[in-house]
């Protein structure tokens, strides 16, 4: 019998499997598909050491009005999508109040601050350093007043958390990076973030490393998970597999499975899209064009444009408009070239209303563990919360990270 079943082979599950294995456990990793083909495949690939503060829901009336009227491209919504997530959105709104958000950020910053350090040994052991660029990321402003306000806020963030940045005038930034066709007003260049040219391949590479170190990777449906005797059992292509412990690392699919065991976990599901462009002169580093709510990241498959959040029903069809608006918006800055012909990708950021991932023991089921809900930064935080989970399994919760525990956070 394995010690651990890890369900879900995205960045979080694969990293969890590696961390538990490194702690000496026999681990079986189960996914219904190949590792790293879902959310961990299609993201913007940034290992966001700069993201000390998780995305709060805006609370000022003007921004909320802008969202409500469908202005701007960073957040879009449908009535059905919002209605379906109303209780989670309401809790998210309340947790976004300044004092509460500051407390959450103190926990969150402890995670993002160590994210590149936690990835580094895995990148090296997987032999995938060629996928990683250590150039930071740019937040690009077109409006001088918005840039000035962002510089002041970046100073606040640096003073609070030690995240390093440069404030660069648009002229200087365009001089430094010849990909830019015209200068923006200014750029906050966060210096500590890394970027990955193929996030799915890095996740797959970590899974290969896990298998090389003796781990078992099986195809199976997590929905078949059941409690049996003192342990857990799941059906796989190689027959039922039993273990003393099971870790739920199913990203946006986690609440659905946990509902079966009586856990009610509201989630704000923020859909995002990407598309690749041949871009003859890609930028030196990824950047967010704030005015158009679009991230441009140089990748192996072309320049990847990724959208912000769409609050839509989980099973609603793809709507290409947010990506298209982003493409049009950014195209005066960078020569995008033709779009790469591929099926439209979309994925869901699994955001919990208190903006923190759930990491630790399920309150009412011995041997059941949770590691999901990494929202906008799951690619960044996979190895970090995996290491914390392994510590919790060993009976220790790292100081200052008690808030990650499901104990007080999941309802019936
Ligand atoms: C557009 C976009 C851009 C983003 N950009 C960034 C970024 O730059 N940096 C960053 O850090 N984060 C980013 N994110 C967020 C990040 O991608 C996610 O937080 C992260 O990938 C979540 O990882 P995960 O392992 O929890 O989930 P997933 O990667 O979704 O993995 C879950 C796994 O569970 C499996 N699964 C589901 N149901 C079952 C079942 N019934 N049986 C078996 N297996 C099952 C799936 O096949 C999948 O492999 C972005 C997200 C989006 C959408």
Coordinates of C-alpha atoms and ligand atoms in Angstrom, one line a residue:
X1 CA 0.0 0.0 0.0
X2 CA 1.3 3.5 -0.9
X3 CA 1.6 6.0 1.9
X4 CA 0.1 8.8 -0.2
X5 CA -2.3 9.2 -3.2
X6 CA -1.9 12.6 -4.7
X7 CA -4.9 13.4 -6.9
X8 CA -4.3 16.0 -9.7
X9 CA -1.0 16.4 -11.6
X10 CA -1.0 20.1 -12.2
X11 CA 1.9 22.2 -10.8
X12 CA 0.4 21.9 -7.3
X13 CA -0.1 18.1 -7.4
X14 CA 3.2 17.3 -9.1
X15 CA 5.1 19.5 -6.6
X16 CA 3.2 17.9 -3.7
X17 CA 4.1 14.4 -4.9
X18 CA 7.8 15.4 -5.2
X19 CA 7.8 17.0 -1.7
X20 CA 6.1 14.0 0.0
X21 CA 8.5 11.7 -1.9
X22 CA 11.5 13.8 -0.7
X23 CA 10.2 13.3 2.9
X24 CA 10.5 9.6 2.4
X25 CA 6.9 8.6 1.6
X26 CA 5.8 6.2 -1.1
X27 CA 3.6 8.3 -3.4
X28 CA 1.2 7.5 -6.3
X29 CA 0.2 10.5 -8.4
X30 CA -3.1 10.2 -10.2
X31 CA -4.6 12.3 -13.0
X32 CA -7.3 11.7 -15.6
X33 CA -4.9 13.0 -18.2
X34 CA -1.2 13.7 -18.7
X35 CA 0.5 16.0 -16.1
X36 CA 0.4 19.7 -16.6
X37 CA -2.2 19.9 -19.4
X38 CA -4.8 22.0 -17.7
X39 CA -4.5 25.3 -15.8
X40 CA -0.8 24.7 -15.3
X41 CA -0.4 24.5 -19.0
X42 CA -2.0 27.6 -20.2
X43 CA -1.0 30.3 -17.7
X44 CA 1.3 33.2 -18.3
X45 CA 4.3 31.3 -17.0
X46 CA 5.5 33.9 -14.5
X47 CA 7.0 32.7 -11.2
X48 CA 5.7 35.8 -9.4
X49 CA 8.1 36.4 -6.5
X50 CA 6.8 40.0 -6.7
X51 CA 3.2 39.1 -6.0
X52 CA 3.3 39.7 -2.2
X53 CA -0.3 40.9 -2.1
X54 CA -3.0 38.7 -3.7
X55 CA -5.5 40.3 -6.0
X56 CA -8.2 41.9 -3.9
X57 CA -11.6 42.7 -5.3
X58 CA -11.8 46.4 -5.8
X59 CA -14.1 48.2 -3.3
X60 CA -14.1 51.8 -4.6
X61 CA -17.4 52.7 -6.2
X62 CA -15.8 54.0 -9.4
X63 CA -13.9 50.8 -10.2
X64 CA -17.0 48.7 -9.3
X65 CA -19.1 50.9 -11.6
X66 CA -16.5 50.4 -14.4
X67 CA -16.8 46.6 -13.9
X68 CA -20.6 46.8 -13.7
X69 CA -20.8 48.7 -17.0
X70 CA -18.4 46.3 -18.7
X71 CA -15.8 49.0 -19.3
X72 CA -12.2 47.9 -19.3
X73 CA -10.8 44.5 -20.3
X74 CA -9.2 43.2 -17.1
X75 CA -12.4 41.8 -15.6
X76 CA -15.4 40.7 -17.6
X77 CA -18.5 38.9 -16.4
X78 CA -21.9 37.4 -17.3
X79 CA -25.0 37.6 -15.1
X80 CA -25.1 33.8 -14.9
X81 CA -21.5 33.7 -13.9
X82 CA -21.8 36.3 -11.1
X83 CA -25.1 34.8 -9.9
X84 CA -23.6 31.3 -9.6
X85 CA -20.7 32.6 -7.5
X86 CA -22.5 35.2 -5.4
X87 CA -21.8 33.8 -1.9
X88 CA -18.1 33.4 -2.8
X89 CA -17.9 36.8 -4.4
X90 CA -19.5 38.4 -1.3
X91 CA -16.9 36.8 1.0
X92 CA -14.2 37.8 -1.4
X93 CA -15.5 41.4 -1.3
X94 CA -15.5 41.4 2.5
X95 CA -12.0 39.9 2.7
X96 CA -10.8 42.6 0.3
X97 CA -11.4 45.3 3.0
X98 CA -8.0 47.0 3.6
X99 CA -7.3 45.7 7.1
X100 CA -8.3 42.2 6.2
X101 CA -6.4 42.3 3.0
X102 CA -3.3 43.5 4.8
X103 CA -3.5 40.6 7.2
X104 CA -3.9 38.1 4.3
X105 CA -1.0 39.6 2.5
X106 CA 1.3 39.1 5.4
X107 CA 0.7 35.4 5.0
X108 CA 0.7 35.5 1.2
X109 CA 4.0 37.4 1.0
X110 CA 5.8 34.6 3.0
X111 CA 4.8 32.2 0.2
X112 CA 5.7 34.3 -2.8
X113 CA 8.9 35.5 -1.3
X114 CA 10.3 31.9 -1.3
X115 CA 8.8 30.8 -4.6
X116 CA 11.8 31.1 -6.8
X117 CA 14.0 29.5 -4.1
X118 CA 11.5 26.5 -4.0
X119 CA 11.4 26.1 -7.7
X120 CA 15.2 26.4 -8.2
X121 CA 16.3 22.9 -7.1
X122 CA 13.4 21.3 -9.0
X123 CA 14.3 23.2 -12.2
X124 CA 17.9 22.1 -11.8
X125 CA 17.1 18.4 -11.0
X126 CA 14.6 18.3 -13.9
X127 CA 17.3 19.7 -16.2
X128 CA 15.0 22.4 -17.5
X129 CA 16.9 25.6 -16.8
X130 CA 16.7 26.3 -20.5
X131 CA 12.9 27.1 -20.0
X132 CA 13.6 29.8 -17.3
X133 CA 14.4 33.5 -17.8
X134 CA 15.4 35.6 -14.8
X135 CA 14.5 39.0 -16.2
X136 CA 11.7 39.9 -13.9
X137 CA 8.4 41.3 -15.3
X138 CA 7.0 44.7 -16.4
X139 CA 3.8 46.4 -15.4
X140 CA 3.3 48.9 -18.1
X141 CA 1.3 52.1 -17.9
X142 CA 0.0 54.3 -20.7
X143 CA -1.3 57.0 -18.5
X144 CA 1.3 59.2 -16.7
X145 CA -1.0 59.8 -13.6
X146 CA -1.6 56.0 -13.3
X147 CA 2.1 55.4 -13.6
X148 CA 3.0 58.0 -10.9
X149 CA 0.4 56.4 -8.5
X150 CA 1.8 52.9 -9.3
X151 CA 5.4 54.0 -8.5
X152 CA 4.2 55.2 -5.1
X153 CA 2.4 52.0 -4.5
X154 CA 5.4 49.9 -5.6
X155 CA 7.5 51.8 -3.1
X156 CA 5.0 50.9 -0.4
X157 CA 5.1 47.2 -1.4
X158 CA 8.9 47.2 -1.5
X159 CA 9.1 48.8 1.9
X160 CA 6.6 46.3 3.4
X161 CA 7.9 43.1 1.8
X162 CA 11.3 43.7 0.3
X163 CA 10.3 43.0 -3.3
X164 CA 12.7 44.9 -5.6
X165 CA 11.7 47.0 -8.5
X166 CA 12.9 49.7 -10.9
X167 CA 10.6 52.6 -12.0
X168 CA 11.5 53.1 -15.7
X169 CA 10.3 55.9 -17.9
X170 CA 8.6 54.7 -21.1
X171 CA 11.4 56.3 -23.2
X172 CA 14.1 54.4 -21.3
X173 CA 12.1 51.1 -21.3
X174 CA 11.6 51.3 -25.1
X175 CA 15.3 52.0 -25.5
X176 CA 16.3 49.0 -23.4
X177 CA 13.9 46.6 -25.2
X178 CA 13.9 47.0 -28.9
X179 CA 10.7 45.0 -29.2
X180 CA 8.7 48.1 -28.3
X181 CA 7.3 50.1 -31.2
X182 CA 6.5 53.1 -29.1
X183 CA 7.2 54.1 -25.5
X184 CA 4.5 53.7 -22.9
X185 CA 4.2 56.4 -20.1
X186 CA 6.3 54.3 -17.7
X187 CA 7.0 50.7 -16.5
X188 CA 7.4 49.2 -13.0
X189 CA 10.0 46.5 -13.6
X190 CA 9.8 44.0 -10.8
X191 CA 13.2 42.4 -10.6
X192 CA 12.8 39.1 -8.7
X193 CA 10.2 37.3 -10.8
X194 CA 11.2 34.5 -13.2
X195 CA 9.4 33.4 -16.3
X196 CA 9.0 30.1 -18.0
X197 CA 8.8 29.5 -21.8
X198 CA 6.5 26.5 -21.5
X199 CA 4.7 26.1 -18.2
X200 CA 3.1 22.8 -19.2
X201 CA 6.5 21.4 -20.1
X202 CA 8.0 22.4 -16.7
X203 CA 5.1 20.7 -14.9
X204 CA 5.5 17.6 -17.0
X205 CA 9.3 17.8 -16.4
X206 CA 8.7 17.8 -12.6
X207 CA 6.4 14.8 -13.1
X208 CA 9.1 13.0 -15.0
X209 CA 11.5 13.8 -12.2
X210 CA 9.0 12.3 -9.7
X211 CA 8.8 9.1 -11.7
X212 CA 12.6 9.0 -12.1
X213 CA 12.9 9.2 -8.3
X214 CA 10.7 6.1 -8.0
X215 CA 7.2 7.7 -7.9
X216 CA 4.2 6.1 -9.5
X217 CA 2.2 8.1 -12.0
X218 CA -1.2 6.6 -13.0
X219 CA -4.2 7.5 -15.0
X220 CA -7.5 7.5 -13.0
X221 CA -10.6 9.4 -12.1
X222 CA -10.4 11.2 -8.7
X223 CA -14.2 11.1 -8.5
X224 CA -13.8 7.4 -7.6
X225 CA -12.0 8.3 -4.3
X226 CA -13.5 6.6 -1.3
X227 CA -12.6 5.9 2.3
X228 CA -11.9 2.3 3.0
X229 CA -10.9 1.0 6.4
X230 CA -8.3 3.3 7.8
X231 CA -7.2 4.6 4.4
X232 CA -8.3 5.8 0.9
X233 CA -8.8 4.1 -2.4
X234 CA -9.1 5.3 -6.0
X235 CA -9.7 3.5 -9.3
X236 CA -7.0 3.8 -11.9
X237 CA -6.2 2.3 -15.3
X238 CA -4.1 -0.3 -13.4
X239 CA -6.9 -1.2 -11.0
X240 CA -7.8 0.2 -7.6
X241 CA -5.0 1.8 -5.6
X242 CA -5.1 2.2 -1.8
X243 CA -3.1 4.4 0.5
X244 CA -3.1 5.6 4.0
X245 CA -3.4 9.2 3.0
X246 CA -4.9 11.1 0.0
X247 CA -4.1 14.7 -1.1
X248 CA -6.7 16.7 -3.1
X249 CA -4.8 18.8 -5.6
X250 CA -7.3 19.1 -8.3
X251 CA -7.1 22.9 -8.7
X252 CA -10.5 24.3 -9.8
X253 CA -12.1 20.8 -9.7
X254 CA -11.3 20.3 -6.0
X255 CA -14.5 21.6 -4.4
X256 CA -16.6 19.3 -6.5
X257 CA -14.8 16.2 -5.2
X258 CA -14.8 17.4 -1.6
X259 CA -18.6 18.1 -1.7
X260 CA -18.9 14.3 -1.9
X261 CA -17.3 14.1 1.6
X262 CA -19.5 16.9 3.0
X263 CA -17.2 19.9 2.6
X264 CA -18.7 23.1 1.2
X265 CA -15.9 25.2 -0.3
X266 CA -17.1 28.3 -2.2
X267 CA -14.7 29.2 -5.0
X268 CA -14.4 32.3 -7.3
X269 CA -13.6 30.7 -10.6
X270 CA -11.8 33.3 -12.8
X271 CA -11.6 32.1 -16.4
X272 CA -8.7 33.2 -18.6
X273 CA -7.8 32.7 -22.2
X274 CA -4.6 32.7 -24.1
X275 CA -3.4 32.9 -27.8
X276 CA 0.0 32.8 -29.4
X277 CA 1.4 35.2 -31.9
X278 CA 4.5 34.7 -34.1
X279 CA 5.9 38.1 -33.0
X280 CA 9.1 38.5 -35.0
X281 CA 10.7 40.6 -32.1
X282 CA 9.4 39.3 -28.8
X283 CA 9.9 41.4 -25.7
X284 CA 12.8 40.7 -23.3
X285 CA 10.4 39.8 -20.4
X286 CA 6.7 39.4 -19.9
X287 CA 4.7 42.5 -19.3
X288 CA 1.2 43.4 -18.2
X289 CA -0.4 46.2 -20.3
X290 CA -2.6 47.6 -17.5
X291 CA -4.8 49.6 -19.8
X292 CA -5.9 46.6 -21.8
X293 CA -5.8 43.9 -19.0
X294 CA -3.5 41.7 -21.1
X295 CA -0.2 39.9 -20.3
X296 CA 2.3 39.3 -23.1
X297 CA 4.8 36.6 -22.4
X298 CA 7.5 35.3 -24.7
X299 CA 7.2 31.5 -24.9
X300 CA 8.4 28.6 -26.9
X301 CA 5.2 28.5 -28.9
X302 CA 5.2 32.3 -29.7
X303 CA 4.3 35.4 -27.8
X304 CA 1.5 34.3 -25.5
X305 CA -1.2 36.8 -24.8
X306 CA -3.2 35.9 -21.6
X307 CA -6.3 37.6 -20.5
X308 CA -7.5 38.8 -17.0
X309 CA -10.5 37.3 -15.3
X310 CA -13.8 36.3 -16.8
X311 CA -16.5 35.6 -14.2
X312 CA -18.6 33.2 -16.2
X313 CA -20.4 29.9 -15.6
X314 CA -17.9 27.0 -15.5
X315 CA -19.4 25.2 -18.5
X316 CA -20.2 28.2 -20.7
X317 CA -18.7 28.2 -24.2
X318 CA -15.5 30.1 -24.9
X319 CA -16.0 33.8 -25.7
X320 CA -13.1 35.2 -27.7
X321 CA -13.9 38.9 -27.1
X322 CA -11.6 39.6 -24.1
X323 CA -8.6 38.1 -25.8
X324 CA -9.4 40.0 -29.0
X325 CA -9.8 43.3 -27.2
X326 CA -6.4 42.6 -25.5
X327 CA -4.8 41.8 -28.9
X328 CA -6.0 45.0 -30.5
X329 CA -5.0 47.0 -27.4
X330 CA -1.4 45.8 -27.2
X331 CA -0.7 45.8 -30.9
X332 CA 0.5 49.4 -31.0
X333 CA 3.3 48.5 -28.6
X334 CA 4.6 45.2 -30.1
X335 CA 4.5 43.7 -33.5
X336 CA 2.4 40.6 -32.9
X337 CA 2.5 39.0 -36.3
X338 CA 0.0 36.4 -37.3
X339 CA -1.8 34.3 -34.7
X340 CA -0.6 30.7 -34.3
X341 CA -3.4 28.4 -35.5
X342 CA -4.5 26.2 -32.5
X343 CA -7.7 25.4 -30.6
X344 CA -8.8 28.2 -28.3
X345 CA -7.4 27.5 -24.8
X346 CA -9.1 28.5 -21.6
X347 CA -8.5 27.7 -18.0
X348 CA -9.8 28.6 -14.5
X349 CA -7.9 30.3 -11.8
X350 CA -9.1 28.6 -8.6
X351 CA -9.5 31.5 -6.2
X352 CA -10.7 31.1 -2.7
X353 CA -12.7 34.0 -1.1
X354 CA -9.9 34.7 1.4
X355 CA -7.3 34.7 -1.3
X356 CA -5.1 32.0 0.4
X357 CA -4.6 28.4 -0.8
X358 CA -6.0 25.7 1.4
X359 CA -3.1 23.6 2.7
X360 CA -3.3 21.0 5.4
X361 CA -5.5 18.3 6.9
X362 CA -9.2 18.0 6.1
X363 CA -10.9 18.7 9.5
X364 CA -13.2 15.7 9.6
X365 CA -11.5 12.9 7.6
X366 CA -8.3 11.3 9.0
X367 CA -5.7 10.9 6.2
X368 CA -7.3 13.4 3.8
X369 CA -5.3 16.5 2.9
X370 CA -5.9 19.6 0.8
X371 CA -3.6 21.6 -1.4
X372 CA -5.5 23.8 -3.8
X373 CA -7.0 27.2 -4.3
X374 CA -3.8 29.0 -5.5
X375 CA -5.8 31.5 -7.6
X376 CA -3.7 33.8 -9.7
X377 CA -0.3 32.3 -8.5
X378 CA -0.6 28.5 -8.5
X379 CA 2.3 28.1 -11.0
X380 CA 4.4 30.3 -8.8
X381 CA 3.4 28.6 -5.5
X382 CA 3.2 24.9 -6.4
X383 CA 6.6 23.9 -4.9
X384 CA 6.1 26.2 -1.9
X385 CA 2.8 25.0 -0.6
X386 CA 4.0 21.4 -1.4
X387 CA 6.9 21.9 0.9
X388 CA 4.6 23.3 3.6
X389 CA 2.2 20.4 3.2
X390 CA 5.0 17.9 3.7
X391 CA 5.9 19.8 6.9
X392 CA 2.3 19.7 8.1
X393 CA 2.2 15.9 7.4
X394 CA 5.3 15.7 9.7
X395 CA 3.3 17.5 12.3
X396 CA 4.7 21.0 12.0
X397 CA 3.1 24.1 10.7
X398 CA 5.6 26.8 9.7
X399 CA 5.3 29.9 11.8
X400 CA 3.1 32.6 10.3
X401 CA 1.3 30.2 8.0
X402 CA -1.4 28.9 10.3
X403 CA -4.0 30.7 8.2
X404 CA -3.5 28.2 5.3
X405 CA -4.9 25.4 7.4
X406 CA -8.4 24.2 6.4
X407 CA -9.3 23.7 10.1
X408 CA -11.3 27.0 10.5
X409 CA -11.9 27.6 6.8
X410 CA -14.1 24.9 5.3
X411 CA -17.8 24.7 6.1
X412 CA -20.1 21.7 6.0
Ligands
LIG1 C1 -4.8 32.9 -18.1 C2 -4.1 32.5 -16.8 C3 -2.9 33.0 -16.5 C4 -2.2 32.7 -15.4 N1 -0.9 33.1 -15.2 C5 -0.2 32.7 -14.1 C6 1.1 33.1 -13.9 O1 1.7 33.8 -14.7 N2 1.8 32.7 -12.8 C7 1.2 31.9 -11.8 O2 1.8 31.6 -10.8 N3 -0.1 31.5 -12.0 C8 -0.8 31.8 -13.1 N4 -2.1 31.4 -13.3 C9 -2.7 30.6 -12.3 C10 -2.2 29.1 -12.3 O3 -2.2 28.7 -13.7 C11 -3.0 28.2 -11.5 O4 -3.2 28.7 -10.2 C12 -2.4 26.8 -11.3 O5 -2.1 26.3 -12.6 C13 -3.2 25.9 -10.6 O6 -2.5 24.7 -10.5 P1 -3.2 23.4 -10.0 O7 -2.2 22.3 -10.0 O8 -3.9 23.7 -8.7 O9 -4.4 23.1 -11.0 P2 -4.4 22.4 -12.5 O10 -3.1 22.8 -13.2 O11 -5.6 22.7 -13.1 O12 -4.3 20.9 -12.2 C14 -5.4 20.1 -11.7 C15 -5.3 18.7 -12.3 O13 -6.4 18.0 -11.8 C16 -6.7 17.1 -12.8 N5 -8.1 16.6 -12.6 C17 -9.2 17.4 -12.5 N6 -10.3 16.6 -12.3 C18 -9.8 15.3 -12.2 C19 -10.5 14.0 -11.9 N7 -11.8 13.9 -11.7 N8 -9.7 12.9 -11.9 C20 -8.3 13.0 -12.1 N9 -7.7 14.2 -12.3 C21 -8.5 15.3 -12.4 C22 -6.6 17.9 -14.1 O14 -6.5 17.0 -15.2 C23 -5.3 18.7 -13.8 O15 -4.2 18.1 -14.3 C24 -2.8 31.8 -14.4 C25 -4.0 31.2 -14.7 C26 -4.7 31.6 -15.9 C27 -6.0 31.0 -16.2

